[in-house]
Amino acid sequence: MTDTPLKRGLPPLHPGALLREDILPSLGISVSSFASHLRVSRQMLHRILSEEAPVTPAMALRLGKLCGNGPELWLNLQARYDLDRYGRELAKELDEIPTLNAA
């Protein structure tokens, strides 16, 4: 596999890690209160915070509204994380797939 921007520097961050480590502490808000504001269960939010569940488009809309930064940030974080993770998991298989070029 070739060296891509996703392979340089620090690995991409799961959106849950950003929420857990930066957003919630800076807001001084509990997981229960944050979940309540998002109109989701505490369990659902906990799964994202523990990096067990992805940020879906619906959750990105909720997070973008609550945090005031729009859904794109959350979807982009999740996409980068997923591409890096699956790229590493599938590296050998991907190396065996040819790249076709149009004539």
C-alpha positions as CSV (number, residue, x, y, z in Angstrom):
1,M,0.0,0.0,0.0
2,T,1.3,3.4,-0.8
3,D,2.0,6.1,1.7
4,T,-1.1,8.3,1.9
5,P,-1.9,11.4,3.9
6,L,-3.9,9.1,6.3
7,K,-0.6,7.2,7.0
8,R,1.5,10.2,8.0
9,G,1.7,11.7,11.5
10,L,-0.8,10.9,14.2
11,P,-3.5,8.3,13.4
12,P,-6.9,9.7,12.8
13,L,-9.0,10.2,15.9
14,H,-12.3,8.5,16.6
15,P,-14.9,11.3,17.1
16,G,-15.8,9.7,20.5
17,A,-12.3,10.3,21.7
18,L,-12.6,14.0,20.8
19,L,-15.9,14.2,22.7
20,R,-14.6,12.3,25.7
21,E,-11.2,14.0,26.0
22,D,-11.9,17.6,24.9
23,I,-15.5,18.6,24.3
24,L,-17.2,17.3,27.4
25,P,-14.5,18.4,29.9
26,S,-14.3,21.9,28.3
27,L,-18.1,22.2,28.6
28,G,-18.0,20.9,32.1
29,I,-21.1,18.7,31.3
30,S,-21.9,15.2,32.3
31,V,-22.5,12.4,29.8
32,S,-26.1,12.2,31.0
33,S,-26.7,15.9,30.4
34,F,-25.0,15.8,27.0
35,A,-27.0,12.8,26.0
36,S,-30.2,14.5,27.1
37,H,-29.4,17.6,25.1
38,L,-28.7,15.4,22.0
39,R,-32.0,13.6,22.6
40,V,-30.3,10.2,22.7
41,S,-29.8,7.6,25.4
42,R,-26.9,7.7,27.7
43,Q,-26.0,4.2,26.6
44,M,-25.8,5.3,22.9
45,L,-23.6,8.2,23.8
46,H,-21.4,6.0,26.0
47,R,-20.9,3.6,23.0
48,I,-19.6,6.5,20.9
49,L,-17.4,7.8,23.8
50,S,-15.9,4.4,24.3
51,E,-15.3,4.1,20.5
52,E,-17.5,1.1,20.2
53,A,-20.0,2.8,17.9
54,P,-19.5,5.1,14.9
55,V,-20.9,8.6,14.6
56,T,-23.7,8.1,12.1
57,P,-25.1,10.9,9.8
58,A,-28.0,11.3,12.2
59,M,-25.7,11.6,15.2
60,A,-23.4,14.0,13.3
61,L,-26.4,16.2,12.7
62,R,-27.2,16.2,16.4
63,L,-23.6,16.8,17.5
64,G,-23.1,19.5,14.9
65,K,-26.2,21.3,16.1
66,L,-25.4,21.0,19.8
67,C,-21.7,21.9,19.4
68,G,-22.4,24.6,16.8
69,N,-19.8,23.2,14.3
70,G,-22.1,21.4,11.8
71,P,-22.3,17.7,10.9
72,E,-19.4,17.7,8.4
73,L,-16.7,17.8,11.1
74,W,-18.1,14.7,12.8
75,L,-18.7,12.8,9.6
76,N,-15.2,13.6,8.3
77,L,-13.6,12.5,11.6
78,Q,-15.5,9.2,11.4
79,A,-14.7,8.7,7.8
80,R,-10.9,9.3,8.3
81,Y,-10.9,7.0,11.3
82,D,-12.7,4.3,9.4
83,L,-10.5,4.6,6.3
84,D,-7.4,4.3,8.4
85,R,-8.7,1.4,10.4
86,Y,-10.0,-0.6,7.5
87,G,-7.0,0.3,5.3
88,R,-4.7,-1.3,7.9
89,E,-7.0,-4.3,8.3
90,L,-7.3,-4.9,4.6
91,A,-3.8,-3.9,3.5
92,K,-2.7,-7.3,2.3
93,E,-5.9,-8.0,0.4
94,L,-5.8,-4.5,-1.1
95,D,-2.3,-5.1,-2.3
96,E,-3.6,-8.0,-4.3
97,I,-6.3,-5.9,-6.1
98,P,-5.0,-4.4,-9.4
99,T,-5.7,-0.9,-10.4
100,L,-7.3,-0.7,-13.8
101,N,-6.5,2.2,-16.1
102,A,-8.8,3.3,-19.0
103,A,-7.3,3.1,-22.4
